[in-house]
Coordinates of C-alpha atoms in Angstrom, one line a residue:
X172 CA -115.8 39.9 10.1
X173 CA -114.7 43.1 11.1
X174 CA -111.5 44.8 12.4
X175 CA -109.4 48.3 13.4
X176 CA -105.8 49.0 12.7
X177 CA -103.8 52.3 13.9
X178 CA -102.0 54.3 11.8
X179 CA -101.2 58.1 11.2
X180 CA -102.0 60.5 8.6
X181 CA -98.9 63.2 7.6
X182 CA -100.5 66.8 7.1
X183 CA -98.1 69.1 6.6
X184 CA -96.3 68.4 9.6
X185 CA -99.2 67.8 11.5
X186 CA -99.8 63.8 12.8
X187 CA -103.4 62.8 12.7
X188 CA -104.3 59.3 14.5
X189 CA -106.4 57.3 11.6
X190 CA -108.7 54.4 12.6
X191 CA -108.5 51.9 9.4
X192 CA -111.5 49.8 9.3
X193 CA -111.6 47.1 7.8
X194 CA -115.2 44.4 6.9
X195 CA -115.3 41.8 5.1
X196 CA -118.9 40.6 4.2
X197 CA -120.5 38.2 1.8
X198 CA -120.9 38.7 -1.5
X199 CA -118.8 39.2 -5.1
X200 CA -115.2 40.0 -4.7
X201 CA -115.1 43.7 -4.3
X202 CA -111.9 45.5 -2.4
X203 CA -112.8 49.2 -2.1
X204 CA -111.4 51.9 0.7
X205 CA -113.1 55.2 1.5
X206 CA -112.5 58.2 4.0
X207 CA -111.3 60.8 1.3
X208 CA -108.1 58.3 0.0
X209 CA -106.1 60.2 -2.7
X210 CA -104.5 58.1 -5.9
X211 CA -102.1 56.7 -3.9
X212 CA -103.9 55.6 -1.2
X213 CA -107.0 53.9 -4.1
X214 CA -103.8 52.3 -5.6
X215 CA -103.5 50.1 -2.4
X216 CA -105.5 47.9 -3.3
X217 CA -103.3 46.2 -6.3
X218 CA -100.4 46.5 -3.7
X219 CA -102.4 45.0 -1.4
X220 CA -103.4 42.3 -3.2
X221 CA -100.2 41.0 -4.7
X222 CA -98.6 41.2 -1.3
X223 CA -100.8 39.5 0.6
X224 CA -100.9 36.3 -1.6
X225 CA -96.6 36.5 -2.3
X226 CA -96.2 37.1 1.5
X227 CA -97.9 33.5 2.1
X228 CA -101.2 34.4 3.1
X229 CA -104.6 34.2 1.5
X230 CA -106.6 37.5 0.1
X231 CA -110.4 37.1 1.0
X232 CA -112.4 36.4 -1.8
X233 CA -115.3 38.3 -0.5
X234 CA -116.5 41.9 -0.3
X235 CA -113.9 43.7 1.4
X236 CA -114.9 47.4 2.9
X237 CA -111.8 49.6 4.0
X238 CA -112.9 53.1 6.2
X239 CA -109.8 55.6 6.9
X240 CA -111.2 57.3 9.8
X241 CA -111.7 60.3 10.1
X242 CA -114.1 60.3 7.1
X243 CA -113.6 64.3 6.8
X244 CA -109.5 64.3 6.9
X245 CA -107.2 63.8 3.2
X246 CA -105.4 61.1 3.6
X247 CA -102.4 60.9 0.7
X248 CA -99.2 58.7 0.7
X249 CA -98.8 55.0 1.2
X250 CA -98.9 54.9 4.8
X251 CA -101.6 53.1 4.5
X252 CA -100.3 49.7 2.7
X253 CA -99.2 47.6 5.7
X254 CA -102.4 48.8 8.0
X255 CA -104.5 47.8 5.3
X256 CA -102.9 44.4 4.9
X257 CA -103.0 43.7 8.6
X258 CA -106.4 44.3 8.8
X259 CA -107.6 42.1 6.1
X260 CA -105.7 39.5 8.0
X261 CA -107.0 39.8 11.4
X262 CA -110.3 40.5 9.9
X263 CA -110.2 36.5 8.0
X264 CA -108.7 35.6 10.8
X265 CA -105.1 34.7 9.4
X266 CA -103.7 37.0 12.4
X267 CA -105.4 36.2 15.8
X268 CA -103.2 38.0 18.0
X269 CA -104.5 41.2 19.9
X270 CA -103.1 44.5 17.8
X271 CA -103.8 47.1 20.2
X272 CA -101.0 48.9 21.3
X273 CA -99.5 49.0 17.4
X274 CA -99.4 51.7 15.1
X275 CA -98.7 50.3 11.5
X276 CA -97.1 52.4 8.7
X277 CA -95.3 51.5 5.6
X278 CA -95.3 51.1 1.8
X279 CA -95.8 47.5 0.8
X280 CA -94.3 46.2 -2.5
X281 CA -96.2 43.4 -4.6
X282 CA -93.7 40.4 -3.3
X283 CA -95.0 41.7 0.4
X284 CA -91.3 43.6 1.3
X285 CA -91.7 47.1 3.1
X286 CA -90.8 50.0 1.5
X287 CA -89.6 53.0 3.1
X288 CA -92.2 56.3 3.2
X289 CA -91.8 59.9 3.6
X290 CA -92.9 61.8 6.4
X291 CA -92.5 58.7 9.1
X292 CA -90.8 61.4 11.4
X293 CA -92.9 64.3 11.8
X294 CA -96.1 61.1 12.2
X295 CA -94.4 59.3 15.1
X296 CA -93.1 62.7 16.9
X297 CA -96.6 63.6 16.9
X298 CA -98.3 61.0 18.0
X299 CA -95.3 59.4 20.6
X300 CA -95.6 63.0 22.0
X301 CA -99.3 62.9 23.1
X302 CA -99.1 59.3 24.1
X303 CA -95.4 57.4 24.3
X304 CA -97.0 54.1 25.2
X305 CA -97.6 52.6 21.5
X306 CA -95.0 50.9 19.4
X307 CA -94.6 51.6 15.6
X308 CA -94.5 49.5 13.4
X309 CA -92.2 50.8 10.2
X310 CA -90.1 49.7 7.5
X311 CA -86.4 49.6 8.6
X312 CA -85.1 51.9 6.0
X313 CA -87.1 54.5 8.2
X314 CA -85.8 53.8 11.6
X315 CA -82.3 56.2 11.2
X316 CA -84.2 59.4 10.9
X317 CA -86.4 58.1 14.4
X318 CA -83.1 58.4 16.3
X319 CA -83.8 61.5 17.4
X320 CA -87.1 60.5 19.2
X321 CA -85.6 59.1 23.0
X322 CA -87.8 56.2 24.1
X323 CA -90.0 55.8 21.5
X324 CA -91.1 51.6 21.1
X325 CA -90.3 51.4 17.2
X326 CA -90.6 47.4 15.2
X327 CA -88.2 47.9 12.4
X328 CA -89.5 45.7 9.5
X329 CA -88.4 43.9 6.2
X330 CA -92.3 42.7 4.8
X331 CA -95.6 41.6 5.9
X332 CA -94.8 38.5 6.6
X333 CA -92.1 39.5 9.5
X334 CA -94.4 41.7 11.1
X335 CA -97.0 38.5 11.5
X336 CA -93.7 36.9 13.3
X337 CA -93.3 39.0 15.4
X338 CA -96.5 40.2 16.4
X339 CA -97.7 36.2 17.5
X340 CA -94.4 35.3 18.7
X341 CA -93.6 38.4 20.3
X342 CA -91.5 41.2 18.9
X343 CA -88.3 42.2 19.8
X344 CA -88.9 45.9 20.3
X345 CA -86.4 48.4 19.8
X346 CA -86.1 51.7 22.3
X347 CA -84.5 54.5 20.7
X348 CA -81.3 55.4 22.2
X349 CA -80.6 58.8 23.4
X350 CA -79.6 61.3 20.7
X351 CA -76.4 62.7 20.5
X352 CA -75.6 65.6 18.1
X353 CA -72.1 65.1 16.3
X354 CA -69.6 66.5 17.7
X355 CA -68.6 69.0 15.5
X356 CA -69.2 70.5 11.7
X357 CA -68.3 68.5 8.8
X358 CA -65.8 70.5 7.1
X359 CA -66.7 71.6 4.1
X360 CA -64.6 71.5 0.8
X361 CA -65.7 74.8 0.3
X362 CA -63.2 76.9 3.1
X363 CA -63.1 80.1 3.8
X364 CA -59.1 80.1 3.2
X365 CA -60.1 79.9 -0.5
X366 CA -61.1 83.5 -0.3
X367 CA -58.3 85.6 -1.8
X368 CA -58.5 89.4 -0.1
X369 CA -62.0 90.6 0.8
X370 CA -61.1 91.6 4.7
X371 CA -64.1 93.2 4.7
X372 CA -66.6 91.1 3.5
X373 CA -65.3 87.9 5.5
X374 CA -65.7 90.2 8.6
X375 CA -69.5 90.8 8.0
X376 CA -70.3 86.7 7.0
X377 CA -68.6 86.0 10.5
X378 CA -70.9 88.4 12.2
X379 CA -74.3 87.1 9.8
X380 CA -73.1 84.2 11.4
X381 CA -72.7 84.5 14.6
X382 CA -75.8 86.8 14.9
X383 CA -77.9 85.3 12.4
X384 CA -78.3 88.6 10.1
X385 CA -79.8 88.2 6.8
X386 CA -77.0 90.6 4.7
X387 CA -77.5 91.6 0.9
X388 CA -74.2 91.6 -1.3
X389 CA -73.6 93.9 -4.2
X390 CA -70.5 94.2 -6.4
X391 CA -69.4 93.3 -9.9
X392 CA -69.1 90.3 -11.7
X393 CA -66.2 87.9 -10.4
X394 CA -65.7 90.3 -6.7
X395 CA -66.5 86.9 -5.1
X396 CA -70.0 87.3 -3.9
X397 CA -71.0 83.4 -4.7
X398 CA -67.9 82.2 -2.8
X399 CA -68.6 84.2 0.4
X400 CA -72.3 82.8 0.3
X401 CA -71.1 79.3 -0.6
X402 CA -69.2 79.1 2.5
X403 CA -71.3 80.5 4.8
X404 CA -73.0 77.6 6.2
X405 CA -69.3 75.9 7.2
X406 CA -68.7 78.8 9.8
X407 CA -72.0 78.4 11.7
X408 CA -72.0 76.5 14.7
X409 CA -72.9 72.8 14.4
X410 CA -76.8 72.1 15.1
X411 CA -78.3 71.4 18.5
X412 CA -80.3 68.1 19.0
X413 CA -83.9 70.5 18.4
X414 CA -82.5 72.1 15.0
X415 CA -81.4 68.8 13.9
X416 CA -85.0 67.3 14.7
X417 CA -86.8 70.7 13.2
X418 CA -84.7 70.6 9.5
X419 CA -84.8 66.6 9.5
X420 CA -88.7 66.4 10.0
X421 CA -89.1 68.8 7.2
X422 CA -87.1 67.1 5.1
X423 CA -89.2 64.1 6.0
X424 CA -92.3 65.2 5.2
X425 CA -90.5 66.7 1.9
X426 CA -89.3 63.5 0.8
X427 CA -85.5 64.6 0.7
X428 CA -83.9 62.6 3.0
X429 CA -81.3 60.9 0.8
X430 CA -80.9 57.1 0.8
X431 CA -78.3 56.1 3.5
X432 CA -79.5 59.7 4.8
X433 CA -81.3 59.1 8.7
X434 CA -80.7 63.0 9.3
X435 CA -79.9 66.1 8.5
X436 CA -77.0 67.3 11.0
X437 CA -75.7 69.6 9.0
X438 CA -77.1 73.1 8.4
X439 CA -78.8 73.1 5.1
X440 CA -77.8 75.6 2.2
X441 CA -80.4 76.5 -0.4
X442 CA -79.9 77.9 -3.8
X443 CA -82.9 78.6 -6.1
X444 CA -82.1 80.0 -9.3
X445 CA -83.7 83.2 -10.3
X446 CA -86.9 81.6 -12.6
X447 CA -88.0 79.7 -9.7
X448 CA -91.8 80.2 -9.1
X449 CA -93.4 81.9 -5.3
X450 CA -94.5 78.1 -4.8
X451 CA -91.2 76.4 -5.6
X452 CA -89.8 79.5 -3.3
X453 CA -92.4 79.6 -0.3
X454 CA -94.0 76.0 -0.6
X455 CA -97.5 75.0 -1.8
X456 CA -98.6 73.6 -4.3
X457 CA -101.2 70.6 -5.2
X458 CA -99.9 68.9 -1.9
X459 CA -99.0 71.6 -0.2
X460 CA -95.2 70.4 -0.1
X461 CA -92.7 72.7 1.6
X462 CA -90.6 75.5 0.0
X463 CA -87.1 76.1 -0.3
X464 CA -87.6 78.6 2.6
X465 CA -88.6 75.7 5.1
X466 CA -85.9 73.6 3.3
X467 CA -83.3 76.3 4.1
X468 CA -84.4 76.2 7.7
X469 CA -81.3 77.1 10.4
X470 CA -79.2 77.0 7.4
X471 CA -78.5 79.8 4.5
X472 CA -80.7 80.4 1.9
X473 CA -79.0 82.0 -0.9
X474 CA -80.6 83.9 -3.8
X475 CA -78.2 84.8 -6.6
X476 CA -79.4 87.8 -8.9
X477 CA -81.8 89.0 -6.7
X478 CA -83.6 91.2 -9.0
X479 CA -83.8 89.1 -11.5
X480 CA -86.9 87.2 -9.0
X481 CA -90.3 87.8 -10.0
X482 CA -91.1 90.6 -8.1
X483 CA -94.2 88.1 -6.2
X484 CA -91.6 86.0 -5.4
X485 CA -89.5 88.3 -3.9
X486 CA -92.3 90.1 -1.9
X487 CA -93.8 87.2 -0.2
X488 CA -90.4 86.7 1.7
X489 CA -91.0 89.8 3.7
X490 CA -93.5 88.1 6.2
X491 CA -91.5 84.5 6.6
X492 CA -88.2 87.1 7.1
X493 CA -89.9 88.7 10.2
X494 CA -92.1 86.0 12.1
X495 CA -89.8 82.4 11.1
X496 CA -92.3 80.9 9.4
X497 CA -94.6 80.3 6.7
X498 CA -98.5 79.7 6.4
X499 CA -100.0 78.5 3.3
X500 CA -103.7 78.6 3.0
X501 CA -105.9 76.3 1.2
X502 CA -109.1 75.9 0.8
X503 CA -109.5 72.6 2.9
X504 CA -106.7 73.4 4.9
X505 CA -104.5 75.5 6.3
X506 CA -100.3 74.4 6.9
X507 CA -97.4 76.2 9.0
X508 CA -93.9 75.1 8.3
X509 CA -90.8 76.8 9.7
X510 CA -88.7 79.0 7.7
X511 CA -86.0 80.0 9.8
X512 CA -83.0 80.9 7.7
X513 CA -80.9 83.4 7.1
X514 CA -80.8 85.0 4.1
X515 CA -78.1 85.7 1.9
X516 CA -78.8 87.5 -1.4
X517 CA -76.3 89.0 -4.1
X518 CA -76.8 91.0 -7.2
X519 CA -74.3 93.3 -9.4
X520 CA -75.0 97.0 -9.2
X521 CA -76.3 97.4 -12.1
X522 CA -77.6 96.0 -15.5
X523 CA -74.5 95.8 -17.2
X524 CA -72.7 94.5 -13.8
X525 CA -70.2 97.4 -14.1
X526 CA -71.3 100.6 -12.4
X527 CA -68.7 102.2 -10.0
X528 CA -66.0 99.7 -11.3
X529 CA -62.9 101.1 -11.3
X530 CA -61.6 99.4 -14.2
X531 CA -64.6 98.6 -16.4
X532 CA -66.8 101.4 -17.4
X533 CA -70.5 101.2 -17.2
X534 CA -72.8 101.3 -20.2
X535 CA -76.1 101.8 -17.8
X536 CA -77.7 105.3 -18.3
X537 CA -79.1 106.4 -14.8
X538 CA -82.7 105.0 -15.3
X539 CA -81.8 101.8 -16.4
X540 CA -79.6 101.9 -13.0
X541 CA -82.2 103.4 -10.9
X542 CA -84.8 100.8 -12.8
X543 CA -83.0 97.9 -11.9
X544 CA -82.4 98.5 -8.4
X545 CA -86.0 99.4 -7.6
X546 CA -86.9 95.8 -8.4
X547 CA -85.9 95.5 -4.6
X548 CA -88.9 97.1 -2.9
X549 CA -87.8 99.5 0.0
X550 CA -89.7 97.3 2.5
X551 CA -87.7 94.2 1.4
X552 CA -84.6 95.6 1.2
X553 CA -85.0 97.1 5.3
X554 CA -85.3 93.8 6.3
X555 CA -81.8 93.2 5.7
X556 CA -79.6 93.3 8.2
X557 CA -76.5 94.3 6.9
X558 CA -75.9 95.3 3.2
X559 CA -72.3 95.2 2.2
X560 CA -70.6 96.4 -1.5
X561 CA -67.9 94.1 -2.7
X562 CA -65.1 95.7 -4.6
X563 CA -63.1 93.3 -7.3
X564 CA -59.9 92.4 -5.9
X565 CA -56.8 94.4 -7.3
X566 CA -54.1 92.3 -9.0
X567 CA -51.9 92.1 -6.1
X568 CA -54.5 90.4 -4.4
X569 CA -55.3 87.5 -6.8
X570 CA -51.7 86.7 -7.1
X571 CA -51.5 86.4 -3.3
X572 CA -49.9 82.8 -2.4
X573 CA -50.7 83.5 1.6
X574 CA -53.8 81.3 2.3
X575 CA -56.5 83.4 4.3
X576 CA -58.0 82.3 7.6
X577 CA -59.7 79.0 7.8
X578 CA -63.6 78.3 8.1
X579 CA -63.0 76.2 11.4
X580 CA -60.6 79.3 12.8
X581 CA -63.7 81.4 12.3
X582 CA -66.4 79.3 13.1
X583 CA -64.6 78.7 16.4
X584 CA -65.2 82.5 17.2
X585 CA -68.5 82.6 15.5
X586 CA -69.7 79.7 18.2
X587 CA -67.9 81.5 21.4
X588 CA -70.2 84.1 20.2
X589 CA -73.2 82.5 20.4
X590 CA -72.3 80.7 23.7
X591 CA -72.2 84.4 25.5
X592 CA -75.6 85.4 23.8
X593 CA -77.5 81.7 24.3
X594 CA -78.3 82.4 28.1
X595 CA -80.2 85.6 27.5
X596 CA -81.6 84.1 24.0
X597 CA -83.2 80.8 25.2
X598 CA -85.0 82.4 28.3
X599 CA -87.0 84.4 25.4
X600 CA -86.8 80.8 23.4
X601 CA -84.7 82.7 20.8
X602 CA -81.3 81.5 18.8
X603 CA -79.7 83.7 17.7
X604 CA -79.7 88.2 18.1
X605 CA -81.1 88.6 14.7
X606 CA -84.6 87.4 16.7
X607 CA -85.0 89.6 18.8
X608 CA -88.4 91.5 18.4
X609 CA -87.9 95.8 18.6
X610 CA -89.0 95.9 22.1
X611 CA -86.9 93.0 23.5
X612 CA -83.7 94.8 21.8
X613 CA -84.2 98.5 23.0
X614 CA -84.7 96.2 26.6
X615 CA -81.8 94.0 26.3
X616 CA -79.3 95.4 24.3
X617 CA -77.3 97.9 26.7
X618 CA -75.4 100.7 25.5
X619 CA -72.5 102.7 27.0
X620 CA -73.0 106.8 27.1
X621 CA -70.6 107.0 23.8
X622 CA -72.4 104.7 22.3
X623 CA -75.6 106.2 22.9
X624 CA -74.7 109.6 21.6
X625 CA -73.2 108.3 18.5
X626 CA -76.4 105.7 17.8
X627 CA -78.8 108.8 18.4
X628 CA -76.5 111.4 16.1
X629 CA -76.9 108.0 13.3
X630 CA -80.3 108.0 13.5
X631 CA -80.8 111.8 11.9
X632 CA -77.9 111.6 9.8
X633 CA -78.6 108.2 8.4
X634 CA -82.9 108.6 8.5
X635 CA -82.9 104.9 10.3
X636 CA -86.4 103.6 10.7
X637 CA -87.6 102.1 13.6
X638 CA -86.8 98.7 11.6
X639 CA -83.8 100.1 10.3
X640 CA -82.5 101.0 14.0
X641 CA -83.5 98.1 15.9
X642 CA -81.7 96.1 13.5
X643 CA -78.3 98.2 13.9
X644 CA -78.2 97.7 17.7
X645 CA -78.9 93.6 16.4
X646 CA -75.7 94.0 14.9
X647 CA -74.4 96.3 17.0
X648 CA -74.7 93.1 19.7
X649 CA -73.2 90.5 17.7
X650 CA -70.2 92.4 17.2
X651 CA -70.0 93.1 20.5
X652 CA -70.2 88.9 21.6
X653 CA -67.8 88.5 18.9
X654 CA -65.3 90.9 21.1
X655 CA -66.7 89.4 24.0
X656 CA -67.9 92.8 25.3
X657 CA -71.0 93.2 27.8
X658 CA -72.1 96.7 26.8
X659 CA -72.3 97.8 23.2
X660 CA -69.7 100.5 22.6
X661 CA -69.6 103.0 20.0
X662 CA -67.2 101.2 18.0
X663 CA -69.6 98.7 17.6
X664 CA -72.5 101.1 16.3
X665 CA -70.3 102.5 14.5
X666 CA -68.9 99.1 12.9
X667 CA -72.4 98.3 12.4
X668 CA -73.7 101.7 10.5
X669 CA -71.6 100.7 8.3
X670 CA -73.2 97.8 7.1
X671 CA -76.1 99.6 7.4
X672 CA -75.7 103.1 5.5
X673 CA -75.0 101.1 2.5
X674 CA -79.0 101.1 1.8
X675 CA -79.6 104.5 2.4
X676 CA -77.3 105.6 -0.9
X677 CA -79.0 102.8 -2.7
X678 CA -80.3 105.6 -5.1
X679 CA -77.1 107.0 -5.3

């Protein structure tokens, strides 16, 4: 007695179509699956088992021969429960119905309820995308995060025994809705209003916002860097429908979609503290899981202390920073996750925090200063944007009872700006300015004859790199959709030199 089940294999975020085999033959009660199954996938068989016989069926007493196929591909997870346990059925004949059309996935419990599995996202996008005809069969917990996959024939599931139901009597098949992205950005608790003084430094978040520029922040303890970065993510524009699916299948596949949680609609906002490993940073690991760069993607990733990073950690950013993604390499196999995400990193000036305070003196001699700051390699440091020193506020300003501009004031400017960049941006299949490649800025961004003559003077006086001034007429463009200008004047080099020239006195 023999039969075949579809389901899907998760790799990475990669879906692979998996034949599940399953014989039954003659002889002493044996239950064993092959095809490369990891721990979870060899603990089926208890699962199995138990929910077969508490579902109301019978488990073969025979010798029972489960193949994953493709012998050659890892499979992990518990995708592979409710497959299993329908082909052991229609193998002994307890299911007659025809199964082809289905694709089965889900975690089975021992009393035969589904359970809901990580990764169900990035397997049905892939496979609905090369053929749209099927209809999955998950556990219902999973069907929130599906909503973003239009038209896709999902049977939403309590156990084993209600997908039997429906498959002989006919299922009620559900047709996912179109998707439609909230309307707006949660407001945060965390407001920009909050802010006490700082003029400056609110000015350059708006425009890391609006042009998606990774900025660096320096300044003493308690100037406010943490609360500028905290409250980044509530001035960015709200997600469209392809960020929303691009974060949510990564959290998917991560496992970090919260219960209750179908989606992530909001822009994610990472914060690794400054022991955390190059694998907990980038991804990797045993499973190759994803990092907190890929879990930060279109949001803010935020690294407090920068040089207090293991320096391997802090170097392996420099390729993820420049192409948007991440590739990890393993010996079987070889995974690509996205790692959009702008980065926002803060550290004090010096060991002791103090150096050019005003009102604490610094104990640092000018090695341990000079030491301390070259823990930020030169090539890691010009891939910042913009790089801004924070001064502490003066007591005036911490007494002030006027309540600064809100996040929703700004991030209504911050998204105007975007709107007047997206039509040049998406033609290229870009998001935002901080994107564009050196040869598509000196193309696209146009500069007035002042502005021109002041960008070339900068470029002697200030010993820009090619990096370096690509990434000041970046800014320069940002600032100019913030103003809602169609040429880049020399105001706005000039504005944006001056988040620039901050890293050429960084031996200062």
């Amino acid at each position: 007695m023999y039969a075949t089940v579809a389901s899907v294999s998760v790799v990475g975020l990669t879906a692979h179509p998996v034949q599940v085999e399953v014989d039954i033959a003659d002889g002493l009660p044996v239950f064993t699956i092959v095809g490369l199954p990891d721990a979870t996938v060899q603990e089926a068989r208890e699962r199995v088992k138990s929910s077969v016989r508490n579902a109301g069926f019978r488990f073969p007493a025979h010798r029972i021969t489960v193949n994953l196929a493709p012998a050659d591909l890892r499979k992990e997870g518990a995708f592979f429960d409710l497959p299993v346990a329908i082909g052991i059925l229609k193998a002994s004949g307890q299911l007659e119905a025809p199964l082809e059309g289905y694709v089965f996935l889900g975690e089975l419990s021992l009393e035969g309820t589904l359970r809901p599995v990580h990764g169900v996202l990035p397997a049905v996008a892939g496979l609905a995308a090369a053929d749209g005809t099927h209809t999955y069969v998950v556990p219902h917990q999973n069907v929130g995060e599906l909503a973003l996959l239009e038209g896709t024939r999902l049977l939403p599931s309590v156990g084993l025994s209600e997908v039997v139901q429906a498959i002989v009597e006919g299922p009620v098949i559900l047709v996912v809705p179109a998707y439609h992205p909230p309307a707006g950005v949660v407001d945060s608790p965390l407001d920009f209003a909050d802010v006490k003084g700082q003029a400056t430094a609110k000015r350059a978040m708006e425009i890391a916002a609006a042009g998606g520029h990774n900025i660096l922040l320096t300044g003493s303890p308690g100037s406010g860097k943490t609360m500028l970065a905290e409250r980044l993510p509530g001035i960015m524009p709200p997600m469209m429908r392809e960020e929303v699916l691009e974060v949510t299948t990564v959290y998917s596949a991560a496992g970090l979609l919260m219960d209750g949680q179908s989606m992530v609609e909001q822009r994610p906002f990472r914060h690794p503290h400054h022991t955390a490993s190059s694998i907990a940073v980038i991804g990797g690991g045993a499973t190759a899981r994803p990092g907190e760069i890929s879990l930060a993607d279109r949001g803010v990733l935020f690294m407090d202390e920068l040089p207090e990073f293991h320096r391997d950690v802090l170097e392996v950013l420099r390729q993820p920073l420049e192409s948007g993604t991440v590739t990890i390499s393993r010996v079987r196999q070889t995974l690509t996750y996205p790692a959009h995400f702008l980065l926002v990193a803060a550290m004090n000036p010096c060991p002791c925090g103090w150096y050019g305070d005003t009102t604490h003196p610094c104990i640092c001699s000018a090695s341990d200063v000079r030491r301390y700051r070259s823990r930020i390699s030169g090539p890691l440091l010009d891939r910042f944007d913009m790089v801004l020193s924070i001064p502490r506020l003066q007591a005036s300003e911490l007494s002030e009872l006027h309540a600064g501009e809100t996040s929703a004031a700004i991030r209504e400017r911050v998204t105007l700006a975007r709107e007047r960049a997206r039509g040049v941006l998406e033609e290229r299949g870009l998001r935002a300015n901080a994107d564009l490649s050196g040869p598509q800025v000196r193309k696209l961004v146009t500069l007035d004859r002042d502005a021109q003559a002041f960008l070339t003077m900068a470029v002697t006086r200030f010993s820009l790199s090619g990096r370096g001034y690509d990434k000041v007429l970046k800014v320069a463009r940002t600032i100019a959709d913030l103003d809602g200008a169609q040429r880049v004047r020399a105001e706005h080099i000039s504005e944006a030199l001056q988040y620039r020239s901050a890293g050429v006195t960084w031996d200062a």
